PDB file of C-alpha atoms in Angstrom:
ATOM      1  CA  MET A  23      20.470  86.726 -53.520  1.00 55.00           C
ATOM      2  CA  MET A  24      17.063  85.684 -54.537  1.00 60.00           C
ATOM      3  CA  ASN A  25      14.308  85.428 -51.988  1.00 70.00           C
ATOM      4  CA  ILE A  26      12.303  82.260 -52.590  1.00 77.00           C
ATOM      5  CA  PRO A  27       8.859  82.355 -50.959  1.00 76.00           C
ATOM      6  CA  GLN A  28       8.535  79.805 -48.412  1.00 78.00           C
ATOM      7  CA  LEU A  29       5.444  78.353 -46.560  1.00 79.00           C
ATOM      8  CA  ARG A  30       6.392  76.566 -43.475  1.00 85.00           C
ATOM      9  CA  ILE A  31       3.646  74.414 -41.925  1.00 87.00           C
ATOM     10  CA  ASN A  32       4.222  72.968 -38.124  1.00 87.00           C
ATOM     11  CA  GLN A  33       1.409  70.438 -37.246  1.00 88.00           C
ATOM     12  CA  GLN A  34       1.055  68.510 -33.878  1.00 88.00           C
ATOM     13  CA  PHE A  35      -1.698  65.761 -33.659  1.00 88.00           C
ATOM     14  CA  ALA A  36      -3.867  65.445 -30.635  1.00 87.00           C
ATOM     15  CA  ARG A  37      -2.992  62.777 -28.304  1.00 89.00           C
ATOM     16  CA  ILE A  38      -5.451  60.683 -26.477  1.00 90.00           C
ATOM     17  CA  GLY A  39      -4.563  59.404 -22.897  1.00 88.00           C
ATOM     18  CA  ILE A  40      -6.375  56.175 -21.522  1.00 89.00           C
ATOM     19  CA  GLU A  41      -5.689  55.027 -18.018  1.00 89.00           C
ATOM     20  CA  SER A  42      -7.745  51.862 -17.158  1.00 88.00           C
ATOM     21  CA  ASN A  43      -8.234  49.765 -13.849  1.00 88.00           C
ATOM     22  CA  ASP A  44      -9.038  45.990 -14.225  1.00 88.00           C
ATOM     23  CA  ALA A  45     -12.074  44.816 -12.545  1.00 89.00           C
ATOM     24  CA  THR A  46     -11.370  42.500  -9.708  1.00 90.00           C
ATOM     25  CA  VAL A  47     -13.277  39.592  -8.311  1.00 88.00           C
ATOM     26  CA  ASP A  48     -12.399  37.830  -4.899  1.00 89.00           C
ATOM     27  CA  ILE A  49     -14.006  34.398  -4.158  1.00 89.00           C
ATOM     28  CA  LYS A  50     -13.525  32.750  -1.001  1.00 87.00           C
ATOM     29  CA  GLN A  51     -14.744  29.216  -0.368  1.00 84.00           C
ATOM     30  CA  GLY A  52     -14.269  27.689   2.866  1.00 82.00           C
ATOM     31  CA  PRO A  53     -13.843  23.963   3.450  1.00 86.00           C
ATOM     32  CA  ALA A  54     -17.002  21.681   3.773  1.00 85.00           C
ATOM     33  CA  GLU A  55     -17.675  20.538   7.243  1.00 88.00           C
ATOM     34  CA  ILE A  56     -17.855  16.735   7.659  1.00 90.00           C
ATOM     35  CA  GLU A  57     -19.093  14.957  10.664  1.00 91.00           C
ATOM     36  CA  ILE A  58     -18.628  11.126  10.627  1.00 92.00           C
ATOM     37  CA  GLN A  59     -19.996   8.733  13.382  1.00 92.00           C
ATOM     38  CA  GLN A  60     -19.056   5.156  13.449  1.00 91.00           C
ATOM     39  CA  PRO A  61     -21.683   3.184  15.719  1.00 90.00           C
ATOM     40  CA  ASN A  62     -20.167   0.277  17.330  1.00 90.00           C
ATOM     41  CA  ALA A  63     -20.555  -3.317  15.983  1.00 89.00           C
ATOM     42  CA  ASN A  64     -23.229  -5.630  17.457  1.00 91.00           C
ATOM     43  CA  ILE A  65     -21.551  -8.575  18.928  1.00 91.00           C
ATOM     44  CA  ASN A  66     -23.627 -11.486  20.471  1.00 92.00           C
ATOM     45  CA  ILE A  67     -21.648 -14.363  22.105  1.00 92.00           C
ATOM     46  CA  ASN A  68     -23.470 -17.260  23.304  1.00 93.00           C
ATOM     47  CA  THR A  69     -21.633 -19.870  25.238  1.00 92.00           C
ATOM     48  CA  LYS A  70     -22.552 -23.267  26.181  1.00 91.00           C
ATOM     49  CA  PRO A  71     -20.572 -24.464  29.048  1.00 91.00           C
ATOM     50  CA  GLY A  72     -18.497 -27.563  29.115  1.00 91.00           C
ATOM     51  CA  LYS A  73     -19.752 -30.566  30.816  1.00 92.00           C
ATOM     52  CA  LEU A  74     -17.393 -32.887  33.119  1.00 92.00           C
ATOM     53  CA  THR A  75     -18.924 -35.942  34.049  1.00 93.00           C
ATOM     54  CA  ILE A  76     -17.025 -38.411  36.594  1.00 90.00           C
ATOM     55  CA  ASP A  77     -18.467 -41.633  37.489  1.00 87.00           C
ATOM     56  CA  GLN A  78     -16.797 -43.316  40.554  1.00 83.00           C
ATOM     57  CA  SER A  79     -19.529 -45.751  41.042  1.00 80.00           C
ATOM     58  CA  GLN A  80     -17.365 -48.645  39.867  1.00 81.00           C
ATOM     59  CA  ALA A  81     -14.509 -47.592  42.091  1.00 80.00           C
ATOM     60  CA  PHE A  82     -16.685 -47.248  45.239  1.00 79.00           C
ATOM     61  CA  ALA A  83     -18.309 -50.839  44.443  1.00 77.00           C
ATOM     62  CA  ASP A  84     -14.853 -52.226  44.385  1.00 76.00           C
ATOM     63  CA  LEU A  85     -14.290 -50.923  47.939  1.00 76.00           C
ATOM     64  CA  GLY A  86     -17.530 -52.036  48.983  1.00 74.00           C
ATOM     65  CA  GLN A  87     -19.291 -48.776  49.072  1.00 76.00           C
ATOM     66  CA  TYR A  88     -22.457 -48.314  47.265  1.00 73.00           C
ATOM     67  CA  PRO A  89     -25.163 -45.856  46.849  1.00 75.00           C
ATOM     68  CA  ILE A  90     -27.780 -46.213  49.727  1.00 79.00           C
ATOM     69  CA  GLY A  91     -30.463 -47.747  47.337  1.00 77.00           C
ATOM     70  CA  GLU A  92     -27.989 -50.208  45.876  1.00 79.00           C
ATOM     71  CA  ALA A  93     -26.417 -50.897  49.200  1.00 76.00           C
ATOM     72  CA  ILE A  94     -29.906 -51.895  50.610  1.00 83.00           C
ATOM     73  CA  ARG A  95     -30.679 -54.090  47.439  1.00 84.00           C
ATOM     74  CA  ARG A  96     -27.534 -55.814  47.860  1.00 81.00           C
ATOM     75  CA  GLU A  97     -27.642 -56.306  51.568  1.00 82.00           C
ATOM     76  CA  ALA A  98     -31.261 -57.499  51.345  1.00 86.00           C
ATOM     77  CA  ASN A  99     -30.184 -60.097  48.625  1.00 87.00           C
ATOM     78  CA  GLU A 100     -27.414 -61.244  50.626  1.00 85.00           C
ATOM     79  CA  GLY A 101     -29.302 -61.561  53.878  1.00 87.00           C
ATOM     80  CA  LEU A 102     -31.994 -63.706  52.094  1.00 86.00           C
ATOM     81  CA  GLN A 103     -29.511 -65.674  50.311  1.00 88.00           C
ATOM     82  CA  LYS A 104     -27.619 -66.389  53.900  1.00 85.00           C
ATOM     83  CA  VAL A 105     -30.958 -67.157  55.604  1.00 85.00           C
ATOM     84  CA  GLN A 106     -31.812 -69.658  52.867  1.00 87.00           C
ATOM     85  CA  GLU A 107     -28.581 -71.312  52.892  1.00 85.00           C
ATOM     86  CA  GLY A 108     -28.560 -71.569  56.769  1.00 81.00           C
ATOM     87  CA  SER A 109     -32.000 -72.791  56.717  1.00 84.00           C
ATOM     88  CA  ARG A 110     -31.019 -75.601  54.175  1.00 84.00           C
ATOM     89  CA  ARG A 111     -27.866 -76.375  56.320  1.00 82.00           C
ATOM     90  CA  ARG A 112     -29.919 -76.631  59.580  1.00 83.00           C
ATOM     91  CA  ARG A 113     -32.271 -78.850  57.979  1.00 83.00           C
ATOM     92  CA  ARG A 114     -29.705 -81.004  56.453  1.00 81.00           C
ATOM     93  CA  GLN A 115     -27.715 -81.084  59.765  1.00 77.00           C
ATOM     94  CA  GLY A 116     -31.036 -81.964  61.443  1.00 80.00           C
ATOM     95  CA  ASP A 117     -31.780 -84.943  59.288  1.00 77.00           C
ATOM     96  CA  MET A 118     -28.246 -86.053  60.001  1.00 78.00           C
ATOM     97  CA  MET A 119     -28.642 -85.847  63.827  1.00 78.00           C
ATOM     98  CA  MET A 120     -31.863 -87.849  63.250  1.00 78.00           C
ATOM     99  CA  LYS A 121     -30.101 -90.500  61.759  1.00 76.00           C
ATOM    100  CA  ILE A 122     -27.147 -90.711  64.224  1.00 76.00           C
ATOM    101  CA  GLU A 123     -28.147 -94.345  65.110  1.00 75.00           C
ATOM    102  CA  ASN A 124     -26.759 -95.059  61.606  1.00 74.00           C
ATOM    103  CA  GLY A 125     -23.248 -94.170  62.600  1.00 73.00           C
ATOM    104  CA  GLY A 126     -20.770 -92.148  60.540  1.00 72.00           C
ATOM    105  CA  ASP A 127     -20.099 -89.566  63.477  1.00 77.00           C
ATOM    106  CA  PRO A 128     -22.624 -86.827  62.347  1.00 75.00           C
ATOM    107  CA  LEU A 129     -21.506 -84.457  65.066  1.00 75.00           C
ATOM    108  CA  LYS A 130     -17.636 -84.429  63.900  1.00 76.00           C
ATOM    109  CA  LEU A 131     -18.933 -83.808  60.409  1.00 78.00           C
ATOM    110  CA  ILE A 132     -21.209 -80.943  61.577  1.00 77.00           C
ATOM    111  CA  ALA A 133     -18.787 -79.414  63.654  1.00 77.00           C
ATOM    112  CA  LYS A 134     -16.342 -79.143  60.576  1.00 77.00           C
ATOM    113  CA  GLN A 135     -19.234 -77.561  58.359  1.00 75.00           C
ATOM    114  CA  ASN A 136     -19.784 -74.848  60.863  1.00 74.00           C
ATOM    115  CA  ALA A 137     -16.100 -74.136  61.527  1.00 73.00           C
ATOM    116  CA  PRO A 138     -14.666 -70.857  60.041  1.00 68.00           C
ATOM    117  CA  ARG A 139     -13.455 -71.217  56.549  1.00 65.00           C
ATOM    118  CA  GLN A 140      -9.722 -71.411  55.582  1.00 63.00           C
ATOM    119  CA  VAL A 141      -8.204 -68.215  54.833  1.00 61.00           C
ATOM    120  CA  ARG A 142      -7.168 -68.102  51.192  1.00 63.00           C
ATOM    121  CA  SER A 143      -3.823 -66.706  50.144  1.00 62.00           C
ATOM    122  CA  PHE A 144      -3.929 -63.290  48.505  1.00 58.00           C
ATOM    123  CA  ASN A 145      -0.997 -61.971  46.234  1.00 58.00           C
ATOM    124  CA  ILE A 146      -1.581 -58.566  44.635  1.00 61.00           C
ATOM    125  CA  GLY A 147      -4.665 -56.800  43.994  1.00 60.00           C
ATOM    126  CA  PHE A 148      -5.633 -53.414  42.875  1.00 64.00           C
ATOM    127  CA  ILE A 149      -8.415 -51.729  44.683  1.00 68.00           C
ATOM    128  CA  PRO A 150     -10.223 -49.813  42.889  1.00 72.00           C
ATOM    129  CA  SER A 151      -9.663 -51.842  39.608  1.00 77.00           C
ATOM    130  CA  TYR A 152      -7.893 -50.144  36.736  1.00 78.00           C
ATOM    131  CA  GLY A 153     -10.478 -48.043  34.609  1.00 80.00           C
ATOM    132  CA  SER A 154     -13.139 -48.063  37.302  1.00 81.00           C
ATOM    133  CA  VAL A 155     -13.303 -44.155  37.292  1.00 84.00           C
ATOM    134  CA  LYS A 156     -15.112 -43.049  34.054  1.00 88.00           C
ATOM    135  CA  ILE A 157     -14.204 -39.487  33.051  1.00 90.00           C
ATOM    136  CA  ASP A 158     -16.415 -37.871  30.238  1.00 91.00           C
ATOM    137  CA  TYR A 159     -16.077 -34.478  29.007  1.00 91.00           C
ATOM    138  CA  GLN A 160     -18.045 -32.542  26.286  1.00 91.00           C
ATOM    139  CA  PRO A 161     -16.332 -29.130  25.453  1.00 92.00           C
ATOM    140  CA  ALA A 162     -17.877 -25.818  25.571  1.00 91.00           C
ATOM    141  CA  GLU A 163     -19.651 -24.576  22.693  1.00 91.00           C
ATOM    142  CA  VAL A 164     -19.037 -20.650  21.822  1.00 91.00           C
ATOM    143  CA  GLU A 165     -21.247 -19.038  19.128  1.00 92.00           C
ATOM    144  CA  VAL A 166     -20.212 -15.559  17.987  1.00 91.00           C
ATOM    145  CA  ASN A 167     -22.475 -13.232  15.932  1.00 91.00           C
ATOM    146  CA  ASN A 168     -21.344  -9.927  14.879  1.00 89.00           C
ATOM    147  CA  GLN A 169     -23.244  -7.201  12.711  1.00 90.00           C
ATOM    148  CA  ALA A 170     -21.263  -4.186  11.348  1.00 89.00           C
ATOM    149  CA  ASN A 171     -22.928  -0.887  11.539  1.00 89.00           C
ATOM    150  CA  LYS A 172     -22.396   1.508   8.667  1.00 91.00           C
ATOM    151  CA  PRO A 173     -20.839   4.859   9.404  1.00 90.00           C
ATOM    152  CA  ILE A 174     -22.852   7.998   9.271  1.00 92.00           C
ATOM    153  CA  ILE A 175     -21.610  10.682   7.366  1.00 92.00           C
ATOM    154  CA  ASN A 176     -22.927  14.355   7.293  1.00 91.00           C
ATOM    155  CA  THR A 177     -21.592  17.035   5.226  1.00 90.00           C
ATOM    156  CA  LYS A 178     -22.412  20.679   5.231  1.00 89.00           C
ATOM    157  CA  GLN A 179     -21.141  23.170   2.644  1.00 86.00           C
ATOM    158  CA  THR A 180     -19.973  26.331   3.621  1.00 85.00           C
ATOM    159  CA  PRO A 181     -21.204  29.414   1.627  1.00 86.00           C
ATOM    160  CA  VAL A 182     -19.119  31.099  -1.107  1.00 85.00           C
ATOM    161  CA  SER A 183     -18.077  34.662  -0.421  1.00 87.00           C
ATOM    162  CA  GLN A 184     -17.807  37.044  -3.201  1.00 88.00           C
ATOM    163  CA  SER A 185     -16.643  40.481  -3.694  1.00 89.00           C
ATOM    164  CA  TYR A 186     -16.409  42.414  -7.031  1.00 87.00           C
ATOM    165  CA  GLN A 187     -14.575  45.572  -7.656  1.00 89.00           C
ATOM    166  CA  ARG A 188     -15.869  47.547 -11.004  1.00 89.00           C
ATOM    167  CA  GLY A 189     -13.058  48.261 -13.429  1.00 87.00           C
ATOM    168  CA  ASN A 190     -12.827  51.898 -15.006  1.00 89.00           C
ATOM    169  CA  VAL A 191     -11.683  53.625 -18.265  1.00 89.00           C
ATOM    170  CA  ASP A 192     -10.706  57.035 -18.009  1.00 90.00           C
ATOM    171  CA  VAL A 193     -10.079  58.747 -21.594  1.00 89.00           C
ATOM    172  CA  TYR A 194      -8.457  62.109 -21.597  1.00 86.00           C
ATOM    173  CA  LEU A 195      -6.701  64.494 -24.079  1.00 87.00           C
ATOM    174  CA  GLN A 196      -3.171  64.043 -23.216  1.00 87.00           C
ATOM    175  CA  GLN A 197      -2.005  66.793 -25.905  1.00 87.00           C
ATOM    176  CA  LYS A 198      -4.016  69.244 -27.993  1.00 89.00           C
ATOM    177  CA  ASN A 199      -3.476  69.375 -31.748  1.00 89.00           C
ATOM    178  CA  TYR A 200      -2.567  72.350 -33.594  1.00 85.00           C
ATOM    179  CA  ILE A 201      -1.244  73.635 -36.900  1.00 88.00           C
ATOM    180  CA  GLU A 202       0.973  76.526 -37.579  1.00 88.00           C
ATOM    181  CA  ILE A 203       1.403  78.042 -40.906  1.00 85.00           C
ATOM    182  CA  ASP A 204       4.327  80.497 -41.366  1.00 82.00           C
ATOM    183  CA  PHE A 205       5.182  82.433 -44.724  1.00 77.00           C
ATOM    184  CA  TYR A 206       8.557  83.431 -45.484  1.00 74.00           C
ATOM    185  CA  ASN A 207       9.535  85.613 -48.652  1.00 74.00           C
ATOM    186  CA  THR A 208       6.215  85.805 -49.761  1.00 68.00           C
ATOM    187  CA  PRO A 209       4.681  89.246 -51.046  1.00 65.00           C
ATOM    188  CA  PHE A 210       1.721  90.628 -49.647  1.00 60.00           C
ATOM    189  CA  ILE A 211      -0.052  93.481 -51.427  1.00 61.00           C
ATOM    190  CA  ASN A 212      -1.754  95.865 -49.410  1.00 60.00           C
ATOM    191  CA  GLY A 213      -3.165  99.141 -51.081  1.00 58.00           C
ATOM    192  CA  GLY A 214      -0.831  98.844 -53.945  1.00 54.00           C
ATOM    193  CA  THR A 215       2.120  98.319 -51.660  1.00 56.00           C
ATOM    194  CA  GLU A 216       3.915  95.060 -52.056  1.00 55.00           C
ATOM    195  CA  ILE A 217       5.598  93.791 -48.727  1.00 54.00           C
ATOM    196  CA  PHE A 218       7.559  90.631 -48.181  1.00 52.00           C
ATOM    197  CA  VAL A 219       6.755  88.928 -45.208  1.00 52.00           C
TER     198      VAL A 219
END
């Protein structure tokens, strides 16, 4: 059997290991603070009160009742008229008496003139008369003025909270490299001696 020289090489490559941790960023933002104030609206209401006028002077006049000034004026005029009528009647009747000798029975005629008046018949009457009370009404007037006020808005931004953690990369030799060389059936001459290894 023939021994063939052999060279055996066994090699292992180096292997690098890498471990990395990512960087982390933490950001926190709280909600903003909002304050809203709404002032009340300004409302101004002006009211002119209604006016009710009732005039009963005609109704009282139909009943023979007048205001004091009117009553005095009417009574004074009526008294003056009665005095004038009485004065004329008495003068006329005096003239008739002075001429009694002329006949004609003036005493009887004078007595008839001075007698009470005949009562007149009266059917239906309305006292006071219809429409004698006058009513006038002026309605109230209301004026409304309003003014809206704008809202007051105040905002306050909250600060931002940030935290940062650095990442890292760890590089290491996970596996060493090596090479092995083996010789089989190879003659080795040492001092003139051939040795097969």
